[in-house]
Structures are given as C-alpha cells and as structure tokens.
GROMACS .gro file of C-alpha atoms in nm:
model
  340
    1UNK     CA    1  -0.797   1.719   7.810
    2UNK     CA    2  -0.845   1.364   7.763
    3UNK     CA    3  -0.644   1.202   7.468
    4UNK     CA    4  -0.809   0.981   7.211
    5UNK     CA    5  -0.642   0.707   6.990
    6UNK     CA    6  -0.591   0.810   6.623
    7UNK     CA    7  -0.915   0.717   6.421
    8UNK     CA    8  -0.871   0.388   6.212
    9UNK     CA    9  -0.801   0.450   5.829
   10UNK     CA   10  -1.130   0.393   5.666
   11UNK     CA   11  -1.164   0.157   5.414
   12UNK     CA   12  -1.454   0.111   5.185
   13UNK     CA   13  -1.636  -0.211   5.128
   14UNK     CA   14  -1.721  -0.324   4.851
   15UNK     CA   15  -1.862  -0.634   4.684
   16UNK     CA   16  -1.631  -0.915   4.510
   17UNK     CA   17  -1.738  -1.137   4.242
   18UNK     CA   18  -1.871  -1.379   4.526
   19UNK     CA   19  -2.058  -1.141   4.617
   20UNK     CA   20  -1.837  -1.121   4.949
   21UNK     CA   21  -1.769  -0.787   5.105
   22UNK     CA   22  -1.414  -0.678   5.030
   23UNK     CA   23  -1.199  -0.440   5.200
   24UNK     CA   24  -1.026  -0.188   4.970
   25UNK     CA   25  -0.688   0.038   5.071
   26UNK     CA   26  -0.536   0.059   4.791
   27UNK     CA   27  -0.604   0.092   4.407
   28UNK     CA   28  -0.496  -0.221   4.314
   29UNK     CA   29  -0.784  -0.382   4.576
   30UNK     CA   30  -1.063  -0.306   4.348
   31UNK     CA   31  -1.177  -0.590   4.161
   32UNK     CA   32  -1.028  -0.652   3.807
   33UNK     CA   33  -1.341  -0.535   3.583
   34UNK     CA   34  -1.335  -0.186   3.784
   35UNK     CA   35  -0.983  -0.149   3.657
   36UNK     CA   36  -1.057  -0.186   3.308
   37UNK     CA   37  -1.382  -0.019   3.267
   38UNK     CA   38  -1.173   0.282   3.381
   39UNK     CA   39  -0.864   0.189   3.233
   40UNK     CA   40  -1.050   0.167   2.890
   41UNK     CA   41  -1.088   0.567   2.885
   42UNK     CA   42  -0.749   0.598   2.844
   43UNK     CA   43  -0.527   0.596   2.541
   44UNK     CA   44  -0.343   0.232   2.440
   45UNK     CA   45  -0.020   0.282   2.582
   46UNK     CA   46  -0.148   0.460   2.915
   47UNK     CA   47  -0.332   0.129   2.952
   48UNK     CA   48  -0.034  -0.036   2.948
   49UNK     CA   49   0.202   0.133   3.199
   50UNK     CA   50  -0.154   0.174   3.400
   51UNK     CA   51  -0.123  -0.242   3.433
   52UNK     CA   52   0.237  -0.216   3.494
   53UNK     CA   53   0.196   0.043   3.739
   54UNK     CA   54  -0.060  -0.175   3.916
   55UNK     CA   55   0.165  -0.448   3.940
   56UNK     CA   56   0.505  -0.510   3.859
   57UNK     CA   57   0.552  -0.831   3.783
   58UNK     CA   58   0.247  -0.834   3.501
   59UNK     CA   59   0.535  -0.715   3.263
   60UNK     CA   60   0.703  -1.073   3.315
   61UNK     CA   61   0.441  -1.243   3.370
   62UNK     CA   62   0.102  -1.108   3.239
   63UNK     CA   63  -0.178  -1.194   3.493
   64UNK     CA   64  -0.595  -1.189   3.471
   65UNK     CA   65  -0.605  -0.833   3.584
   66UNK     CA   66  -0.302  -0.742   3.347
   67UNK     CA   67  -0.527  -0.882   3.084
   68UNK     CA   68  -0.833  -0.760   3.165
   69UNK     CA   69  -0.666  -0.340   3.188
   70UNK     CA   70  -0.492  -0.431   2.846
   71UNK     CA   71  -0.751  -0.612   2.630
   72UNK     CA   72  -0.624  -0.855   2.350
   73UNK     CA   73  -0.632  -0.568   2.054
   74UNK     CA   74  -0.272  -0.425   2.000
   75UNK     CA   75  -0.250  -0.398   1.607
   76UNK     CA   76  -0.100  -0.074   1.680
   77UNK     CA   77   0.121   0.050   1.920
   78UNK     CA   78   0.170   0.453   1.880
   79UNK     CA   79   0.313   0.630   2.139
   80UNK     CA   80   0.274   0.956   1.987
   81UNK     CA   81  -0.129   0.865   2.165
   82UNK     CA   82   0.000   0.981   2.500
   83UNK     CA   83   0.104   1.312   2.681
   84UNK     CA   84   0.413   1.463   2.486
   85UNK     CA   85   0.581   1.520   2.834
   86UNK     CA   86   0.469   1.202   2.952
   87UNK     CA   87   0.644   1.014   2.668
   88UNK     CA   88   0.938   1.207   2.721
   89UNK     CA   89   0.956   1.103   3.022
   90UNK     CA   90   0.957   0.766   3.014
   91UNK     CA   91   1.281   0.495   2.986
   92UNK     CA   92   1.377   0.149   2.829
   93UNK     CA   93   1.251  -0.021   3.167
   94UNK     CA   94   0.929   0.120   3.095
   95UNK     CA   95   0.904   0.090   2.722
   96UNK     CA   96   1.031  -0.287   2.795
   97UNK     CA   97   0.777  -0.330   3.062
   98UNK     CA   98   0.506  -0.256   2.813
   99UNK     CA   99   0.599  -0.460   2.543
  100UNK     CA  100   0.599  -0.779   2.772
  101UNK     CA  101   0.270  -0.690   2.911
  102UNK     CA  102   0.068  -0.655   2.585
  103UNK     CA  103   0.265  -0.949   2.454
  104UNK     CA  104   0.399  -0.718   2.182
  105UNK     CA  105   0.584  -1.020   1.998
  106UNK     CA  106   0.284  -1.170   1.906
  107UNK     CA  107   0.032  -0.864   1.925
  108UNK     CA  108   0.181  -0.574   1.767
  109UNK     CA  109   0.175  -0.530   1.435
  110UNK     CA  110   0.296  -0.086   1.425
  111UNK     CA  111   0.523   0.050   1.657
  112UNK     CA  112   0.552   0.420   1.680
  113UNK     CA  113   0.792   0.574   1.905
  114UNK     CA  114   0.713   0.955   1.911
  115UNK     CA  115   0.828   1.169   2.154
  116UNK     CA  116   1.012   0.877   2.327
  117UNK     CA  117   1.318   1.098   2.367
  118UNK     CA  118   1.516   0.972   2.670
  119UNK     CA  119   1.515   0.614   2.574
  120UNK     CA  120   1.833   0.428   2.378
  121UNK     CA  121   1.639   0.127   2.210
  122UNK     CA  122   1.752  -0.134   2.427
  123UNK     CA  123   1.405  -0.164   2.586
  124UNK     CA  124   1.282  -0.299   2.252
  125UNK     CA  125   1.416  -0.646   2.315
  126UNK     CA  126   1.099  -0.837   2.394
  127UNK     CA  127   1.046  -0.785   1.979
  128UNK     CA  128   1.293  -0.952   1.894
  129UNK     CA  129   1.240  -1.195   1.617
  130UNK     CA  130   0.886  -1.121   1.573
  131UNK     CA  131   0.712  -1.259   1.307
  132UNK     CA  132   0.400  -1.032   1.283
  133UNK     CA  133   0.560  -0.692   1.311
  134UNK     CA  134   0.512  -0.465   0.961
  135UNK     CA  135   0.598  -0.120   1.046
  136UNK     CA  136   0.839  -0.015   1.307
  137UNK     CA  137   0.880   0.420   1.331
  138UNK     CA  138   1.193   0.519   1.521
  139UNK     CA  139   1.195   0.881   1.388
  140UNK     CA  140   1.075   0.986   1.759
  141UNK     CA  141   0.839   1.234   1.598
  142UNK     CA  142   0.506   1.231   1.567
  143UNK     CA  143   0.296   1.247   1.198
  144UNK     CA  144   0.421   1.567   1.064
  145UNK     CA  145   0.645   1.665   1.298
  146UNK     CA  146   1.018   1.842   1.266
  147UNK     CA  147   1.325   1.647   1.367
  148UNK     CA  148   1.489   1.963   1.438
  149UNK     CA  149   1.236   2.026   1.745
  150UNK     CA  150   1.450   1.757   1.903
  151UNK     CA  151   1.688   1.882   2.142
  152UNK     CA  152   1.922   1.798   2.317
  153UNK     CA  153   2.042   1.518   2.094
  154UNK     CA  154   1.813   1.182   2.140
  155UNK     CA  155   2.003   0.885   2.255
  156UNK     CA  156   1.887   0.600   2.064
  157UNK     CA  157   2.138   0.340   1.942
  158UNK     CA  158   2.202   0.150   1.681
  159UNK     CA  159   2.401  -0.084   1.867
  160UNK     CA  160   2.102  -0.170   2.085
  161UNK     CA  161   1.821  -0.195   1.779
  162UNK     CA  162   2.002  -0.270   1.499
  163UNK     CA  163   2.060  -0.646   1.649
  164UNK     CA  164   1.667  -0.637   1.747
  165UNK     CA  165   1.594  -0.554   1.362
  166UNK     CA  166   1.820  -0.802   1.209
  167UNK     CA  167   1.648  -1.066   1.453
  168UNK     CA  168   1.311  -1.005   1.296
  169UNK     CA  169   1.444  -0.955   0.919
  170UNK     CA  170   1.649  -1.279   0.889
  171UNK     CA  171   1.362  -1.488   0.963
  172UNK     CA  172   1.144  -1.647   0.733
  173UNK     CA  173   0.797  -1.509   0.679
  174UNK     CA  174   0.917  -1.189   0.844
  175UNK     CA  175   0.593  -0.948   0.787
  176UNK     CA  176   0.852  -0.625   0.832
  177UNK     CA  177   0.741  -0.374   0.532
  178UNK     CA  178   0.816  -0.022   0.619
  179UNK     CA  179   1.140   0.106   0.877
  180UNK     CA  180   1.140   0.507   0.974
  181UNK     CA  181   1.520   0.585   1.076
  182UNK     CA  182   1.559   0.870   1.356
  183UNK     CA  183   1.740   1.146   1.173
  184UNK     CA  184   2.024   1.172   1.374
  185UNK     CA  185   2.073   0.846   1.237
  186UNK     CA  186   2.068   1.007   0.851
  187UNK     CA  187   2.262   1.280   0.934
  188UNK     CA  188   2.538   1.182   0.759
  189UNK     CA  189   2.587   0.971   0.489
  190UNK     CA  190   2.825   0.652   0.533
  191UNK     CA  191   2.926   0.344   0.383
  192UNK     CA  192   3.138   0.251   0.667
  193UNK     CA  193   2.912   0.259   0.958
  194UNK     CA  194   2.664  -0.070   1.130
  195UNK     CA  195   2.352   0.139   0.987
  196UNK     CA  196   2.478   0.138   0.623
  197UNK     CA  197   2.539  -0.268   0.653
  198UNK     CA  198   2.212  -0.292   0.801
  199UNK     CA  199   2.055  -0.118   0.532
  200UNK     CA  200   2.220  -0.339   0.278
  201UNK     CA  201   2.071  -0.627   0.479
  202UNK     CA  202   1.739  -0.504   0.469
  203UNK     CA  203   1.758  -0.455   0.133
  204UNK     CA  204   1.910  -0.788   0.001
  205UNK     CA  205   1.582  -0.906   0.273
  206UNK     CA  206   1.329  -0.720   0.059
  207UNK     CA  207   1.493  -0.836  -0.291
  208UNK     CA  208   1.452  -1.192  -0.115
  209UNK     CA  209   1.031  -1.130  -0.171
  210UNK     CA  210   1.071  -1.127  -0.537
  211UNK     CA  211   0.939  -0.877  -0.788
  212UNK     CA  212   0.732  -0.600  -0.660
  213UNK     CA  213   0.579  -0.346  -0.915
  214UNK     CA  214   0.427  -0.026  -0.878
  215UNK     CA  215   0.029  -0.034  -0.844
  216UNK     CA  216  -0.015   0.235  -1.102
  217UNK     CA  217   0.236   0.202  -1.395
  218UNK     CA  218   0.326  -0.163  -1.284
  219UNK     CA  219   0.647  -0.103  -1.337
  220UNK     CA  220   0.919  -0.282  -1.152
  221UNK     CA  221   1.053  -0.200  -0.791
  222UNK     CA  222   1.313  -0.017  -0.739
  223UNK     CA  223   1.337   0.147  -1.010
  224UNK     CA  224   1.683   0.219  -1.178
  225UNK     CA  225   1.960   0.177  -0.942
  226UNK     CA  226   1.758   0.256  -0.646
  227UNK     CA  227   1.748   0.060  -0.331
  228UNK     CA  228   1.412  -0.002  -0.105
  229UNK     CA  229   1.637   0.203   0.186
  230UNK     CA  230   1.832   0.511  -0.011
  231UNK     CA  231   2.188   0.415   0.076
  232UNK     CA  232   2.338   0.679  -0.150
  233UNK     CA  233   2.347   1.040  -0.013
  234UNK     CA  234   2.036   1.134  -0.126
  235UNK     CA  235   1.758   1.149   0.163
  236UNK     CA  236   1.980   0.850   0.295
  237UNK     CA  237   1.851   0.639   0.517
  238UNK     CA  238   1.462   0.669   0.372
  239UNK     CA  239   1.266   0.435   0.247
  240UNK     CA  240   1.164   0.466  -0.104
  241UNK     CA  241   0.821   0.341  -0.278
  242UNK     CA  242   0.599   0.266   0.016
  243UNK     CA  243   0.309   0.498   0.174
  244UNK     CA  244   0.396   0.468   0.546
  245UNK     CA  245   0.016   0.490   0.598
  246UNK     CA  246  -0.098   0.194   0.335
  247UNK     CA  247   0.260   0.025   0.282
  248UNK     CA  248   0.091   0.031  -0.110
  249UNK     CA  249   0.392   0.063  -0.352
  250UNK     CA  250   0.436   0.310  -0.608
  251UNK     CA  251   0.752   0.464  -0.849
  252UNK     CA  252   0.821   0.794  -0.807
  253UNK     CA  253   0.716   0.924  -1.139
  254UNK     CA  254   0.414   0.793  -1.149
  255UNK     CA  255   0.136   1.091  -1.201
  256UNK     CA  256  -0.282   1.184  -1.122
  257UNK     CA  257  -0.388   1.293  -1.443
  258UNK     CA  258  -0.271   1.608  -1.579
  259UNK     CA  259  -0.248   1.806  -1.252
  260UNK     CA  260   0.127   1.668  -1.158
  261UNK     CA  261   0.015   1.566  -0.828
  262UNK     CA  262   0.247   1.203  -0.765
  263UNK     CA  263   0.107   0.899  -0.609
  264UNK     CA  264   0.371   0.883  -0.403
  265UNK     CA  265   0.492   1.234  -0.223
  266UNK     CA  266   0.726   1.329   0.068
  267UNK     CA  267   0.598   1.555   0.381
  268UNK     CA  268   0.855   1.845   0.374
  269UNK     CA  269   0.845   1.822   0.770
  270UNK     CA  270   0.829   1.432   0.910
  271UNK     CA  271   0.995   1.313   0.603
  272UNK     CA  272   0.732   1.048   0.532
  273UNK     CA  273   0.600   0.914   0.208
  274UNK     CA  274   0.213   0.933   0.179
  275UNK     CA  275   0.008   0.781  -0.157
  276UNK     CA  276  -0.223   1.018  -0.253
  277UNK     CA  277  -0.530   0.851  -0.058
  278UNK     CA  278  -0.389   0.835   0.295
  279UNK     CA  279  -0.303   1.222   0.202
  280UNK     CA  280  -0.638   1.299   0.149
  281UNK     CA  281  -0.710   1.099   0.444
  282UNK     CA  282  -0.562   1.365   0.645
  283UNK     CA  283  -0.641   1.685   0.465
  284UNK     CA  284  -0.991   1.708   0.680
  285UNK     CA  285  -0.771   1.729   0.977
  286UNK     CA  286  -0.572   1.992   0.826
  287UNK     CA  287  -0.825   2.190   0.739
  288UNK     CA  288  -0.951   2.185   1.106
  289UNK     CA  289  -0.622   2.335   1.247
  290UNK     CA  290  -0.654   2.594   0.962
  291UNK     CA  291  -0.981   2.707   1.084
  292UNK     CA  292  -0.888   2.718   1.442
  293UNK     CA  293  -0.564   2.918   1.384
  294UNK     CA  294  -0.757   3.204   1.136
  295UNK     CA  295  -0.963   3.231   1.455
  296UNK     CA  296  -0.749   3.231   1.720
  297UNK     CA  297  -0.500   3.488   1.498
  298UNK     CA  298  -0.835   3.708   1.440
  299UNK     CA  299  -0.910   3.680   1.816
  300UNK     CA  300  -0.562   3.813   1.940
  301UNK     CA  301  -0.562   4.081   1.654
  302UNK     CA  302  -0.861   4.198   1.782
  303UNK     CA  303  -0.682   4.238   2.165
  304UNK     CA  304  -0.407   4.396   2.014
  305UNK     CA  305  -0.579   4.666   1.846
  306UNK     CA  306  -0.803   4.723   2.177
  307UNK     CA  307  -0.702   5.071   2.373
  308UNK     CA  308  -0.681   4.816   2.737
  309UNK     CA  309  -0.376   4.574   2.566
  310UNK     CA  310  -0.065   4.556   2.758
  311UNK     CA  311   0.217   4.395   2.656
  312UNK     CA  312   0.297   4.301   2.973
  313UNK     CA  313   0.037   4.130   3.046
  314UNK     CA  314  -0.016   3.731   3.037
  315UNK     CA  315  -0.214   3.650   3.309
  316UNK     CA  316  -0.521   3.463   3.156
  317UNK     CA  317  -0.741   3.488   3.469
  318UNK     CA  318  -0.780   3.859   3.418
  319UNK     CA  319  -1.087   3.859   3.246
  320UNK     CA  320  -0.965   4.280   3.132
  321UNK     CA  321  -0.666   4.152   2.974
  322UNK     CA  322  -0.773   3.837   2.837
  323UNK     CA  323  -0.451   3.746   2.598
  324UNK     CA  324  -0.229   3.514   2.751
  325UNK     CA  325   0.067   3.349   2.668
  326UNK     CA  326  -0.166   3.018   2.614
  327UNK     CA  327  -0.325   3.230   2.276
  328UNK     CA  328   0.037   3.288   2.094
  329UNK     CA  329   0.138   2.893   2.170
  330UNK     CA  330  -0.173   2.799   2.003
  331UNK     CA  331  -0.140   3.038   1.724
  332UNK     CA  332   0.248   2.882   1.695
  333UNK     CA  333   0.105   2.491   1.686
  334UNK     CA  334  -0.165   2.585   1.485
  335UNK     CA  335   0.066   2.783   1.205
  336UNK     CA  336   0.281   2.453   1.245
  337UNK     CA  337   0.024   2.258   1.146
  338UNK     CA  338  -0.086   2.454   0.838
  339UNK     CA  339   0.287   2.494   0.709
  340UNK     CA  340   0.330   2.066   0.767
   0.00000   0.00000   0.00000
C-alpha cells in the first residue's frame, strides 16, 4: 500500500481590510471588527478577559484590537455579569489584567466583585488613586445574596486593598461615595485593627465634603453620633445613609406617609441599603422569580402525587420520570429569591 504525506492543515481565506486575501489558523488571525462584533454578545467583563485571552500583552499595553473587543463604555464594572463558576475561578493576575485593559483608572466608575472568591485584592492595583471611581463592592456577593453561602473562607486582604483605598481617598476631588466591606471583614468588631483606622480615615474624608443633609427631612448627616462607616459594634463596618443603587442620602427615621415604610431600608440578606425607588426598581424582578417558583413547586407537586414517581429517580432524560434534580435546585434559587 502506497503511503501518502499527511494532508496540509487547511486554513481559510479570508478578506483583510485591503481587501487582500488573508490566511487564518488561529482565532486571533481574524480581522479586528470580527472579534468585536462577536465579542459584543458577551457580558462586560467576558469581553475583557476575551481581549486578554487574545493577547497578552493588551493588559499592559492596550492595542487597536484590545480596543476594538472592549469598546470605550466601562461606567460599570460588575462581575456578578459573568458565570458564577467562572468568577470563582478566576485570580488577581486576571482581575489585574482586566483592569489595565479597559483602562479602569480612568473608565470605571462601579466596581463589583461578586463571586470573585479566590482572589486576595492585590490585583486591584491598577486603581489606585483613581479619581473617577464612586462605588467600589467588595462584599463578593452578588445583589441579594447571603455571605454565609461563602465557603471556605474568602481570602481577600486588607493589607493588599486597604493601601489601594487610601490612595484614591486622600486625593483631592476623589469621586469615592459608597464602600461595601466583605463580611469576614465585619465579623468582629475592633478598634485595634488596619480596617477600623481605615474607617476613621474614610470618615474624617467624607466630613472633609462639608455638610450633607438628608433629601427628605433635610436634616443633617450623620445624624447623632453616627459615623458615614458604623465603627461601633452595631452592623460595623456598613455604611450608613446612602442607597447603594442611587448613592441619594437619607436619615434613618425618615418615613413614606403613614405606612412606616423608610426611605432608607436594609436587605436582610446582602446587607445593602436601598431608598425606596431603587427598591421598587427591583420589585418587578422579584415578582418574576415568584411566579416561576409557584410554578415550578406546582409542577413537581404534581410528579410527586403521580402513581409512576420514584424517589430514586433523577435522570431528566427519562421523559416517564421527568423530575430531576435540576427541578428542586430551581425551586431552592427561586425560594431564595422570594425570601431576599
């Protein structure tokens, strides 16, 4: 039998901006406005690493195809946008890597770190001393989301971010209005530790503005001998009088009408303070995952009272034993989301 040479790798031509046939092996071949036409059906910070991954050095030096994946609008930067186990997944290098690329110091205005479990804060450096920045959320949870579902322990440190936030706070015209501490963090109260003398800082910083009073009563802010970050032992380490959706200020007495409801309330389960329009912002949403989870708990009460059920069972390709285990983790997220 006669032996024949391997067949050449075949490699698709295409047409460059010139017009000139191009030869393409390898993703980062195709031509910069391919790249971003796809890249812009993904979320922001899958963009992001999607230009790092391209190229490497675009993190340290952002290039025309960097540019083109990323786009120029980076107001926000939310994490919580990608893949839970994606964001878990991912390190300082990388978190580092993305701030460079999207120019974050000048760009970013919100940074939300949810489910960015594995990282220790150091990879936040290319903020430092930003001008623009107004909200930064290190809680590592996304919007009404338990701190408790974080296990094992996360290892972000102070000793990495605090320097990082007292770069942007002692600078003058610093935009900074609203800091979300990671609860191990709060744990436990301390007036000895670098994360009580930072929140001294950041108060004495906010002080620095001059009066601020609350929108509704106008009365003055903070009120009594409270501090714009609680350094006492109650909910230590919060931030008091701001909507983390609005950054609006309001007292905490301050009522709706006759109905009690405050302008200024607490989610039970993030911790976050919401004015009473970004709540009702949301309550749509809610509403949504209350309607899917009387259905999906109506659905699997209907299996369960069939004769065919079977414990047992969880295969979900069995179209005679439809239940799965897929139908009790949605009815779990879904009674999360009504109890949040």
């Amino acid at each position: 039998m006669m032996e024949h040479d391997p067949p050449d790798i075949k490699r698709r031509r295409i047409s460059a901006a010139d017009g000139s046939p191009q030869d393409v092996s390898y993703l980062s071949d195709l031509p910069s406005g391919i790249l971003a036409h796809a890249a812009s059906f993904l979320a922001a910070p899958s963009r992001a690493l999607f230009a790092v991954a391209l190229d490497e050095k675009s993190a340290a030096s952002p290039n025309e195809r960097s540019a083109a994946i990323v786009g120029s609008q980076w107001d926000i930067l939310d994490f919580g946008e990608i893949e839970k186990e994606l964001a878990a997944k991912l390190l300082d290098v990388d978190i580092q890597a993305v701030l460079l690329c999207i120019d974050a110091i000048n760009n970013v205005k919100r940074l939300k770190l949810a489910n960015l479990i594995n990282i220790t804060g150091a990879g936040l450096e290319p903020l430092r001393g930003s001008l623009i920045i107004e909200q930064i959320d290190l809680s590592l949870v996304g919007d009404h989301q338990s701190h408790f579902l974080l296990s094992p322990r996360p290892p972000l440190l102070w000793i990495h971010v605090l320097p990082i936030l007292d770069s942007i706070i002692e600078r003058e015209g610093c935009a900074l209005m609203h800091l979300q501490f990671p609860f191990v963090w709060r744990q436990i109260a301390s007036t000895a530790s670098e994360f009580y003398a930072f929140m001294l800082r950041y108060n004495q910083m906010f002080r620095s503005r001059g009066v601020v009073s609350c929108l509704e009563c106008n009365g003055r802010l903070p009120t009594g001998q409270n501090q714009w970050i609680n350094s006492g032992t109650y909910r230590y380490g919060t931030q008091r009088h701001t909507c983390y959706g609005c950054f609006k200020h309001y007292c905490d007495s301050c009522e709706i009408g006759g109905d009690g409801m405050r302008m200024l309330s607490s989610c039970k389960t993030c911790e976050r303070d919401y004015c009473t329009n970004c709540s009702k912002m949301m309550i749509p949403m809610l509403n949504i995952f209350r309607v899917i989870a009387l259905n999906v708990m109506t659905y699997a009460a209907m299996i369960v009272d069939s004769e065919d059920f079977n414990w047992d069972n969880t295969n979900a390709q069995n179209p005679s034993k439809p239940l799965s285990l897929w139908w009790w983790t949605s009815i779990s997220d879904c009674v999360k989301k009504m109890n949040s």
